[in-house]
mmCIF file of C-alpha atoms in Angstrom:
data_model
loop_
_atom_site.group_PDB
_atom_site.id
_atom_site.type_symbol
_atom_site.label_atom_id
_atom_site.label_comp_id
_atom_site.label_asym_id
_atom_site.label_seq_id
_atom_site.Cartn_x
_atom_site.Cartn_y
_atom_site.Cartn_z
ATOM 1 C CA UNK Z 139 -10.146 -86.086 0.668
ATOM 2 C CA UNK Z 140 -6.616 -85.432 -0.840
ATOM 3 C CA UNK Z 141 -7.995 -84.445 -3.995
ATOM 4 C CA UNK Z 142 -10.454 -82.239 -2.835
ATOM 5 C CA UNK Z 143 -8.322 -79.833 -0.941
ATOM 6 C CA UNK Z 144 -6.078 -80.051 -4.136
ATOM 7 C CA UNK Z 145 -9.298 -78.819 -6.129
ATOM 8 C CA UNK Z 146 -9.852 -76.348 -3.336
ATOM 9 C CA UNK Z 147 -6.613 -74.827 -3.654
ATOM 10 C CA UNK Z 148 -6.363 -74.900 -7.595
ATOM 11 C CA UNK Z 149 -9.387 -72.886 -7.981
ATOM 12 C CA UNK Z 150 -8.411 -70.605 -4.770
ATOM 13 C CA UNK Z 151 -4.966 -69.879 -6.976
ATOM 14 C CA UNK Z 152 -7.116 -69.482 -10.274
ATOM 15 C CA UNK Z 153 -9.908 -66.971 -8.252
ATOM 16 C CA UNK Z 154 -7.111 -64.991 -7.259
ATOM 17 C CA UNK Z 155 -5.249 -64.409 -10.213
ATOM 18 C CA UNK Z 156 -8.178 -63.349 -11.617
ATOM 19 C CA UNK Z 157 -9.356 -61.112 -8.695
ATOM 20 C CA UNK Z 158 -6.164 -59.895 -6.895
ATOM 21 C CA UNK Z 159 -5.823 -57.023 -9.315
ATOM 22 C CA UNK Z 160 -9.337 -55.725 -8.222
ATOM 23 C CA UNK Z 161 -9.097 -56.253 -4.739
ATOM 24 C CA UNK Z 162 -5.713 -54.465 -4.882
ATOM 25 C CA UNK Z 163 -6.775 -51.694 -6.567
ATOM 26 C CA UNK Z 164 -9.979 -50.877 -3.885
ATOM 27 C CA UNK Z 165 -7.342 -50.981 -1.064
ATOM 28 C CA UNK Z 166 -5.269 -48.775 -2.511
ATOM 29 C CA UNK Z 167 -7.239 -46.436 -4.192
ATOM 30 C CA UNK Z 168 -9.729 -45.735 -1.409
ATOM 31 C CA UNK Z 169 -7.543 -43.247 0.469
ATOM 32 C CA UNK Z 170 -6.313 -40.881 -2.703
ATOM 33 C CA UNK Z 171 -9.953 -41.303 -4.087
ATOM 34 C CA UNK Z 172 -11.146 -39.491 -1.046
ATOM 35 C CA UNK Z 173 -8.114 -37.144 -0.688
ATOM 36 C CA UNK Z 174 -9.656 -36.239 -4.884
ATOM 37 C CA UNK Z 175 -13.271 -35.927 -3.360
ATOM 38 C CA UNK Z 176 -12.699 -33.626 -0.802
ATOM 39 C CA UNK Z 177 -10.724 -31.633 -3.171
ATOM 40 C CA UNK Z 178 -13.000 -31.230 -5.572
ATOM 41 C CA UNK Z 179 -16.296 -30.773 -3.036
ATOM 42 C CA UNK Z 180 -13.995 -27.680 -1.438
ATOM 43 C CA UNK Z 181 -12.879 -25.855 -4.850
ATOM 44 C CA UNK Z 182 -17.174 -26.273 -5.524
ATOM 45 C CA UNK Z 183 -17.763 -24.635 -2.169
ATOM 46 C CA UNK Z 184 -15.536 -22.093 -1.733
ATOM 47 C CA UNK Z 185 -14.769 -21.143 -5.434
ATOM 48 C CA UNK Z 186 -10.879 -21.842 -4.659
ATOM 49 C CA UNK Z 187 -7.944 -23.790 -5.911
ATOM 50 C CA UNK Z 188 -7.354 -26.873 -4.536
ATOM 51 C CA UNK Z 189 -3.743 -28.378 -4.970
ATOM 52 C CA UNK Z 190 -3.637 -32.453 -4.224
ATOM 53 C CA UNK Z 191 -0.791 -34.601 -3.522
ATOM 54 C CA UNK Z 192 1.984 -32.039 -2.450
ATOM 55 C CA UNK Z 193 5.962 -33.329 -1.260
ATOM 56 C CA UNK Z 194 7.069 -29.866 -0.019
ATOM 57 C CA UNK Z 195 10.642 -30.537 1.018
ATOM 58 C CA UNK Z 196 10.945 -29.755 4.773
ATOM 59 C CA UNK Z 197 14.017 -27.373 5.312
ATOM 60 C CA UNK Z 198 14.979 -29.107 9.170
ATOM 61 C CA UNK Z 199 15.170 -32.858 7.857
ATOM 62 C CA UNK Z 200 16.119 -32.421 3.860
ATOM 63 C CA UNK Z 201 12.839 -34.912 3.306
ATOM 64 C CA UNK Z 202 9.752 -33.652 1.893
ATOM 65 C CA UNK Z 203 7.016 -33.342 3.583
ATOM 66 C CA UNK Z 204 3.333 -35.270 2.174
ATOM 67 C CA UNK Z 205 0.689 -32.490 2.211
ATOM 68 C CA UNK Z 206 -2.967 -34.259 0.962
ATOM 69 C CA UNK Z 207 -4.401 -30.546 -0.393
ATOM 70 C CA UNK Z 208 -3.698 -27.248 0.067
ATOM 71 C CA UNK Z 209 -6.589 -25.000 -0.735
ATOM 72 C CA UNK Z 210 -6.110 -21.416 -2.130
ATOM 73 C CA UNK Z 211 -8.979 -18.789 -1.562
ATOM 74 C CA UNK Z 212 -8.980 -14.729 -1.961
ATOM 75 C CA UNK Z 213 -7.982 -14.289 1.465
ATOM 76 C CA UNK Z 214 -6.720 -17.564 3.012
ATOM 77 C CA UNK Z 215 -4.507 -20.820 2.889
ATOM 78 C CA UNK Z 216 -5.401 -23.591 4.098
ATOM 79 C CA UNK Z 217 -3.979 -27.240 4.918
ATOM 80 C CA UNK Z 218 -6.066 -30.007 5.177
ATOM 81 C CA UNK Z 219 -5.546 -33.741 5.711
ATOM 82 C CA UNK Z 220 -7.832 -36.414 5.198
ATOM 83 C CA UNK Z 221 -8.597 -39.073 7.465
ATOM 84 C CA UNK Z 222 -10.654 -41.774 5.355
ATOM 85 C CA UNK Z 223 -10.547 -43.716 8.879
ATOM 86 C CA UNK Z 224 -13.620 -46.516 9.009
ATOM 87 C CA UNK Z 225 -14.805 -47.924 12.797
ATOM 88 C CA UNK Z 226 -14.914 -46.579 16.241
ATOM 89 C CA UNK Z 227 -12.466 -43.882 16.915
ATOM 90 C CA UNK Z 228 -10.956 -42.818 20.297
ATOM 91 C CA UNK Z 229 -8.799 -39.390 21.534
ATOM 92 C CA UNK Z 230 -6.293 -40.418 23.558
ATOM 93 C CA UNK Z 231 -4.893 -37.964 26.225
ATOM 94 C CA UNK Z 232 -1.799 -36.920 24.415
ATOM 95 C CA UNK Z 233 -3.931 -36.468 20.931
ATOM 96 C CA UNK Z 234 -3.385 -39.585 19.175
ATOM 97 C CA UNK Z 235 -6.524 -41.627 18.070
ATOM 98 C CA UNK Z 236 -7.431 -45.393 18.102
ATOM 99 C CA UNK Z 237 -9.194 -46.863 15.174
ATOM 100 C CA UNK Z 238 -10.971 -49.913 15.770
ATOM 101 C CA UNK Z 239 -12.423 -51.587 12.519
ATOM 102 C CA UNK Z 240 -16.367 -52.268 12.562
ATOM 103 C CA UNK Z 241 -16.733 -56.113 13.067
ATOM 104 C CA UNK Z 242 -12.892 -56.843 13.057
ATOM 105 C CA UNK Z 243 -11.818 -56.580 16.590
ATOM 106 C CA UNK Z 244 -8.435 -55.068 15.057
ATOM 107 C CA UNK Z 245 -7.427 -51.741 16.102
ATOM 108 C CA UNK Z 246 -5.093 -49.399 14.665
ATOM 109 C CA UNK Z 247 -3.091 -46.318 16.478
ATOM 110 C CA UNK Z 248 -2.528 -42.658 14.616
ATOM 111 C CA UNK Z 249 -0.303 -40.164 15.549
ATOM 112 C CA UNK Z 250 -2.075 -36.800 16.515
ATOM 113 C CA UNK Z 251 -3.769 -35.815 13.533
ATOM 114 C CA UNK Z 252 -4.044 -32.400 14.153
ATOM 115 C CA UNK Z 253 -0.454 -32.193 15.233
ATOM 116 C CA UNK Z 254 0.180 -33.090 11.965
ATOM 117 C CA UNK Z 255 -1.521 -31.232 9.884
ATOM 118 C CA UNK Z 256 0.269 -28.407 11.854
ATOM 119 C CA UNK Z 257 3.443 -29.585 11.113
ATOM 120 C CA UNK Z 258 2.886 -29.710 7.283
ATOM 121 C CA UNK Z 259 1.300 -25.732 7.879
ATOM 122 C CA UNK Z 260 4.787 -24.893 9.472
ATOM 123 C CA UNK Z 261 6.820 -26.610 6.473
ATOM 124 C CA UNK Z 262 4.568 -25.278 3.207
ATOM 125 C CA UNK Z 263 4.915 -22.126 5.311
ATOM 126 C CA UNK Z 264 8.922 -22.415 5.287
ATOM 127 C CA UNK Z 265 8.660 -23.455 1.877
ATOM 128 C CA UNK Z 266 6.685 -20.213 0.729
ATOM 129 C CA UNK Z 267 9.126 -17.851 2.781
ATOM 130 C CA UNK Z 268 11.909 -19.546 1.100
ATOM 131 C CA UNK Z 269 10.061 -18.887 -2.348
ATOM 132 C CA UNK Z 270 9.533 -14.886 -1.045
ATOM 133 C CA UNK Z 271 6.583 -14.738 0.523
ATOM 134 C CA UNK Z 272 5.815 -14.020 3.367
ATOM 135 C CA UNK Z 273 2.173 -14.872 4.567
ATOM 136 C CA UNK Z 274 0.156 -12.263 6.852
ATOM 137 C CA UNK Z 275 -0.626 -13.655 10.461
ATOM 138 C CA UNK Z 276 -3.514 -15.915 10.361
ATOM 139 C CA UNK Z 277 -3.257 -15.782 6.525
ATOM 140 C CA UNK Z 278 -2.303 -20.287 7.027
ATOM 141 C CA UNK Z 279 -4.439 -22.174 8.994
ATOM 142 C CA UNK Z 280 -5.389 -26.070 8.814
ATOM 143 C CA UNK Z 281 -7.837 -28.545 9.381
ATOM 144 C CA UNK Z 282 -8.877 -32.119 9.311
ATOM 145 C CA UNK Z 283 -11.484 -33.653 7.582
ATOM 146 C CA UNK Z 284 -13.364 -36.995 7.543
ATOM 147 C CA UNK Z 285 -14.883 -37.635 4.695
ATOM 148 C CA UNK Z 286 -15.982 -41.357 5.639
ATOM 149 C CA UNK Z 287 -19.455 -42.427 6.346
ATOM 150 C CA UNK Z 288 -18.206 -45.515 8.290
ATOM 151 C CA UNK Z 289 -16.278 -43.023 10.887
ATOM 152 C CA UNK Z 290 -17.742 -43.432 14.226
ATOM 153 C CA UNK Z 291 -16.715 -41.352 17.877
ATOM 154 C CA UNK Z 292 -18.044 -41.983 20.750
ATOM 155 C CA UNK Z 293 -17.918 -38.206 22.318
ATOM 156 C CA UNK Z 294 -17.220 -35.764 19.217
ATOM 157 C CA UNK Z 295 -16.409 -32.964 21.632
ATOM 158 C CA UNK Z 296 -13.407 -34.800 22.475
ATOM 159 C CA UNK Z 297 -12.197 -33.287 19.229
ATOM 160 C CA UNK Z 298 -10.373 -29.944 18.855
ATOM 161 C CA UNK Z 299 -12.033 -27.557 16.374
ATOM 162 C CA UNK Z 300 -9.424 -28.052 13.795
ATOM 163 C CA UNK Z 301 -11.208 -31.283 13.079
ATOM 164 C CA UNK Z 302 -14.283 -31.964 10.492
ATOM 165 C CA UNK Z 303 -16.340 -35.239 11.425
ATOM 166 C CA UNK Z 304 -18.145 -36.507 8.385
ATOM 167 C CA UNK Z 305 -21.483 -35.399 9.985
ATOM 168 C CA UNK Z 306 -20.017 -31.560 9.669
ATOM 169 C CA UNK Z 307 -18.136 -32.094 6.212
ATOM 170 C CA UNK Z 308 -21.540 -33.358 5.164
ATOM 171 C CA UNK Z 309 -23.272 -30.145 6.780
ATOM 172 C CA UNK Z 310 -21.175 -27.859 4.800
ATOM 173 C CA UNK Z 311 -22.701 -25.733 2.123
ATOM 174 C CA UNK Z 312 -21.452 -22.956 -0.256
ATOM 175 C CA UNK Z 313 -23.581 -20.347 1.154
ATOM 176 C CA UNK Z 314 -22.604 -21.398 4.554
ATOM 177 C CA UNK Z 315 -19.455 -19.416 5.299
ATOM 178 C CA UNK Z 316 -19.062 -20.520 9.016
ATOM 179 C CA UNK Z 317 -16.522 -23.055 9.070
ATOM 180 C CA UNK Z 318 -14.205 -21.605 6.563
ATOM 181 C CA UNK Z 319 -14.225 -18.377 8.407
ATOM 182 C CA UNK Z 320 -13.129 -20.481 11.621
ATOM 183 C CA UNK Z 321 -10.539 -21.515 9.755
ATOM 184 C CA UNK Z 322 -8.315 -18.072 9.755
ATOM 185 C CA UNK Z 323 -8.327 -15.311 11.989
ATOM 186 C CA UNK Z 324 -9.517 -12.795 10.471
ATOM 187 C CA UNK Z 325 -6.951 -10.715 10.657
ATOM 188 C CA UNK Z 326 -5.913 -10.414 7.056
ATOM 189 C CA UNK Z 327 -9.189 -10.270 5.779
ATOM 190 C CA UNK Z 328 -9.497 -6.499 6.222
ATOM 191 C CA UNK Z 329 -6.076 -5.935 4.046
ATOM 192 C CA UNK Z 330 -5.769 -3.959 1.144
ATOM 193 C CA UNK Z 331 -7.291 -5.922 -1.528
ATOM 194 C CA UNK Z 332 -3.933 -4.980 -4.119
ATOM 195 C CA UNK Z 333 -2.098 -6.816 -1.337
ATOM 196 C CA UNK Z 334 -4.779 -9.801 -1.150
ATOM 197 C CA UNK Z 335 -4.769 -10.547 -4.954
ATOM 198 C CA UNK Z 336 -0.735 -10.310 -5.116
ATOM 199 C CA UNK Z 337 -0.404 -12.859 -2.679
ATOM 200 C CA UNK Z 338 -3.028 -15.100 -4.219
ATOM 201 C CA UNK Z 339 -1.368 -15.129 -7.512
ATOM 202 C CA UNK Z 340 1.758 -16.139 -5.850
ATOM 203 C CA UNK Z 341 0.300 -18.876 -3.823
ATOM 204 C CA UNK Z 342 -0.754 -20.469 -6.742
ATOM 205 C CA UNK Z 343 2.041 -19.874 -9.363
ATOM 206 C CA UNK Z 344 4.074 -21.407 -6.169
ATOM 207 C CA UNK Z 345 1.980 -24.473 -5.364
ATOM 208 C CA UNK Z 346 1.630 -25.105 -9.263
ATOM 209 C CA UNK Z 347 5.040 -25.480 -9.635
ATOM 210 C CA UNK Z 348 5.952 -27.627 -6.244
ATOM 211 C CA UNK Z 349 6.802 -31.146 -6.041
ATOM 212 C CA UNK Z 350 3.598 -33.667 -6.231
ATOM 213 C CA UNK Z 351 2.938 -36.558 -6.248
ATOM 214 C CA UNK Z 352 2.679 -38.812 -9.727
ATOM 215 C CA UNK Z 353 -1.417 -39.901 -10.405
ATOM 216 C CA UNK Z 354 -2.666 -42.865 -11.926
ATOM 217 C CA UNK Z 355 -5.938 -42.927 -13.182
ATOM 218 C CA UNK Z 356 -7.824 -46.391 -13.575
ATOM 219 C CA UNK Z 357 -11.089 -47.889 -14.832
ATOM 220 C CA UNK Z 358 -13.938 -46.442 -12.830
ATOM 221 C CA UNK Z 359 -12.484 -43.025 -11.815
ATOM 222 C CA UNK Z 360 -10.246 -44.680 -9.411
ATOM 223 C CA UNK Z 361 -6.978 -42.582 -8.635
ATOM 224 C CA UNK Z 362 -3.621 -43.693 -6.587
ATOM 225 C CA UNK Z 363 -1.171 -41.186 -6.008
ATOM 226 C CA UNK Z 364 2.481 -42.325 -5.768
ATOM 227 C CA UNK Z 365 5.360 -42.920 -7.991
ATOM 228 C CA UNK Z 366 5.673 -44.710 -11.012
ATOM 229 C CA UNK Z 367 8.485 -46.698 -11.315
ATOM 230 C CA UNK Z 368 8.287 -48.781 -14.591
ATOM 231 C CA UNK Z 369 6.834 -50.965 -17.138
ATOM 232 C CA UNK Z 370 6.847 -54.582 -17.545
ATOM 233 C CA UNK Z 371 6.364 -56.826 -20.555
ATOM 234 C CA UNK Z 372 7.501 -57.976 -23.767
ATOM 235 C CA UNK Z 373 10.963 -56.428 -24.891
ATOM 236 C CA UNK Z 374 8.973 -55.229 -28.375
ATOM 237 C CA UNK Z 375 6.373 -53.048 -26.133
ATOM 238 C CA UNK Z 376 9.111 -51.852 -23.772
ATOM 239 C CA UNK Z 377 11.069 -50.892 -26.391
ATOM 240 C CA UNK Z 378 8.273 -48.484 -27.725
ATOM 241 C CA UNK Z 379 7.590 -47.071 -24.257
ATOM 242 C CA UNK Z 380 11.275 -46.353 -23.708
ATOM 243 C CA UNK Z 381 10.377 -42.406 -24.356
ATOM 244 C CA UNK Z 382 7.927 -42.155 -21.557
ATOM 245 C CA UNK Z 383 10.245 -41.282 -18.593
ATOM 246 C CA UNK Z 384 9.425 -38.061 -16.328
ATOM 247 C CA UNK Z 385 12.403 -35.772 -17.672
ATOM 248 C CA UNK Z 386 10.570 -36.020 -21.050
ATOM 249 C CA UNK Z 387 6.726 -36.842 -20.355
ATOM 250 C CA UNK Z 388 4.309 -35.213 -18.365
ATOM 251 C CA UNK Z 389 1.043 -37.087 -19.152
ATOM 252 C CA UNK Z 390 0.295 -40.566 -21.077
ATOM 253 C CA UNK Z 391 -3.547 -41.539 -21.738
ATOM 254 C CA UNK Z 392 -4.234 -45.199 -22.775
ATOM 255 C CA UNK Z 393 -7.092 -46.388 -25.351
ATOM 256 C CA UNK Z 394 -8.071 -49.897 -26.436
ATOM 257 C CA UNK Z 395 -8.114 -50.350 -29.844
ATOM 258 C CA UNK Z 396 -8.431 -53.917 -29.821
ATOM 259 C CA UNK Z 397 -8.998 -56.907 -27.367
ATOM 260 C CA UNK Z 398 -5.187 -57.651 -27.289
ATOM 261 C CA UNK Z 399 -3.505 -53.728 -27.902
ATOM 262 C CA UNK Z 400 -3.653 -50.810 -26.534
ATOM 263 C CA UNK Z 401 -2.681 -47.398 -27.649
ATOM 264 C CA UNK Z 402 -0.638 -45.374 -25.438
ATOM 265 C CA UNK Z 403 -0.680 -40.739 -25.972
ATOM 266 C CA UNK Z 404 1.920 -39.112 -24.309
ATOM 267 C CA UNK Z 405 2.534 -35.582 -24.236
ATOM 268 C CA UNK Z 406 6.037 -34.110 -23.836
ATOM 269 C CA UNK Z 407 7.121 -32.148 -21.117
ATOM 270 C CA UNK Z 408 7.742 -28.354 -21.419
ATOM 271 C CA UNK Z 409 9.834 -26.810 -18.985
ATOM 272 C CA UNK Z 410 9.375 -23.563 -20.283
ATOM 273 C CA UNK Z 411 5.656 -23.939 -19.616
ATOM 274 C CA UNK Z 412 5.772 -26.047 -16.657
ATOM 275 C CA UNK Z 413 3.832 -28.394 -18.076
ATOM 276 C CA UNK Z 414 2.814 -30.615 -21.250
ATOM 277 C CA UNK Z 415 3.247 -29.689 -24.319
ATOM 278 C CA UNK Z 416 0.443 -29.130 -26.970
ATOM 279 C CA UNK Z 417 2.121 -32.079 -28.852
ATOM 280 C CA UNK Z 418 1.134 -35.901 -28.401
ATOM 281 C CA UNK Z 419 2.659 -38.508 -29.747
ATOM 282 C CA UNK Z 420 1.550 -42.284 -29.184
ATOM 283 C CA UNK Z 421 2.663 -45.636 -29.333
ATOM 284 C CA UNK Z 422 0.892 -49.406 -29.841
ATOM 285 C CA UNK Z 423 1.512 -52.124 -27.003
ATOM 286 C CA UNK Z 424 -0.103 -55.258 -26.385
ATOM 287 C CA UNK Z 425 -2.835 -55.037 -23.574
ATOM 288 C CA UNK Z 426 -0.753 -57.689 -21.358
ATOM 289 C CA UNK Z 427 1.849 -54.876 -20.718
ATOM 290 C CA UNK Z 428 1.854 -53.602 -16.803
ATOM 291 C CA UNK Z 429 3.057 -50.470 -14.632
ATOM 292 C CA UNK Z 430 4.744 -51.037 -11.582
ATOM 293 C CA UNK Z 431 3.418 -47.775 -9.171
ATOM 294 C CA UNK Z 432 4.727 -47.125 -5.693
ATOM 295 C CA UNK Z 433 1.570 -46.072 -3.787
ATOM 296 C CA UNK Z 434 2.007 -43.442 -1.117
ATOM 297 C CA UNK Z 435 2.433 -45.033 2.124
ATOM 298 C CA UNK Z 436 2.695 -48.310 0.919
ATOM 299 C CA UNK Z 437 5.867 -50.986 1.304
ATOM 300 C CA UNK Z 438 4.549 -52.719 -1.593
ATOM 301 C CA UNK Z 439 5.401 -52.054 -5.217
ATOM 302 C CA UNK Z 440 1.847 -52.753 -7.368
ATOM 303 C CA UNK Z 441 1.215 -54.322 -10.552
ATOM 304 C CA UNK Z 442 -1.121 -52.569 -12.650
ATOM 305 C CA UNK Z 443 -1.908 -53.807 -16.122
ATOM 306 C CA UNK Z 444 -2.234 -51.274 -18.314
ATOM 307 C CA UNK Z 445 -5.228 -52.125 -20.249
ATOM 308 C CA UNK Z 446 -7.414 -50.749 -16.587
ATOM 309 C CA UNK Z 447 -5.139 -47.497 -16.946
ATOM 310 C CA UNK Z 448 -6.901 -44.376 -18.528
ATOM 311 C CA UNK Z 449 -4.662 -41.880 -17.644
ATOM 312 C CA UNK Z 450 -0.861 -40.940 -15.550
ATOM 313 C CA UNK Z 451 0.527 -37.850 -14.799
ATOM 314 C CA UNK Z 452 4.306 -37.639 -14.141
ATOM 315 C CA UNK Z 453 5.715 -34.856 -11.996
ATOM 316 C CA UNK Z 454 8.803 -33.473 -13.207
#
């Protein structure tokens, strides 16, 4: 009997050595992967610039503020934060929800989402007055969306208008300009359009240039926004990364080259573009090599080998 549960836990160890990394990287990538669908499903709709993964510093605390996307039309601003919540949700009176997981009889409490999302509207507003400009009434407006099949409400109507269930995200089309014009007032859109198309080219010069979030691509199209911390491995591959730090590198792609190494492109940073430079240089590490990556709202620092990395962009 002994050596049985021995056995059993030898080849639980082994199983999840060899499948922790996996079921590490579905947990955490689930929430930015959505935050990058929604992105890209509005910029395809609405023909606007969608800017993922914002830290706009809020002026009252000195922190900075987590803003999922902020998307920039001819016309209109708008915040929106994602909710990839999964099970029965319930509005409580004061706003907050109650998410209780399909089949787990474990529920989880959320602050009032739209309260939120209203919040990080009054901050990125701050931000861009603080910048120099200095939006039109009704110009900044924001919204929540649920882009998760497994989202279920009892009573939908108990939600305020601000907030997109999955069955209306899922309604939305391009020609369909309903819901976006909800989204603003209106009041703006009769402006001059010289005025319009000055303040759209600052919103975006602006949001280009603001704090984000650093983005780790993996195997798979997986993404996990958060920040990278370091890499871990033998001193003769650590040594060669040594350049790739964020004062100096903006972007780093990995390629296999062979089973056991791994060839790392990394593009300097150019302040005077704001960006990477046309320049790549690239080093050879063994495949074993790993980046630690603080996720966004996680406690937990994450191992990620390197050889399931494609891509990482560093924010300055």
């Amino acid at each position: 009997m002994w050596v049985q549960i021995l056995c059993g836990l030898v080849i639980y160890k082994i199983c999840k050595k060899l499948f922790y990394d996996d079921d590490v990287l579905d947990v955490e990538t689930s929430d930015s992967n959505a935050i990058f669908s929604v992105a890209a499903r509005l910029e395809k709709l609405y023909k606007g610039k969608a800017y993922v993964g914002l830290r706009i510093p809020d002026p009252d605390t000195g922190s900075r503020q987590n803003i999922d996307i902020v998307l920039i039309t001819k016309g209109e601003a708008v915040v929106i934060s994602v909710k990839n919540l999964s099970g029965f949700v319930t509005v409580n009176a004061d706003g907050s929800w109650v998410c209780e997981a399909v089949g787990r009889h474990r529920s989880a409490a959320h602050p009032d989402p739209v309260a939120d999302a209203k919040k990080q509207a009054s901050i990125l507003e701050s931000y861009l007055e603080q910048r120099e400009v200095a939006l039109p009434e009704g110009y900044l407006s924001y919204k929540v969306i649920i882009p998760n099949p497994k989202f279920r409400v009892i009573n939908a109507s108990y939600f305020p208008p601000e907030v997109i269930s999955y069955d209306q995200w899922m309604l939305m089309k391009s020609e369909n300009k309903s819901m976006l014009s909800g989204w603003i007032k209106g009041a703006f859109r009769g402006g001059k359009k010289e005025m319009q198309e000055s303040i759209h080219q600052q919103l975006n010069f602006i949001l280009s240039t603001a704090p984000i979030w650093d983005r780790l691509e993996v195997k798979g199209n997986k993404h996990v926004l958060g920040e990278f911390l370091e890499f871990k491995g033998k001193q003769e591959d650590i040594q060669a990364l040594r350049y790739i730090k964020r004062s100096k590198v903006s972007r780093l792609d990995v390629q296999k080259t062979t089973p056991s190494r791994l060839q790392v492109l990394y593009s300097s940073r150019d302040y005077r573009s704001e960006g990477a430079s046309s320049e790549w240089n690239e080093v050879t590490v063994r495949s074993s090599t790993e980046v630690l990556f603080q996720p966004v709202n996680s406690t937990k620092v994450r191992k990620f080998k390197l050889s399931s990395v494609t891509s990482m962009s560093l924010s300055a």
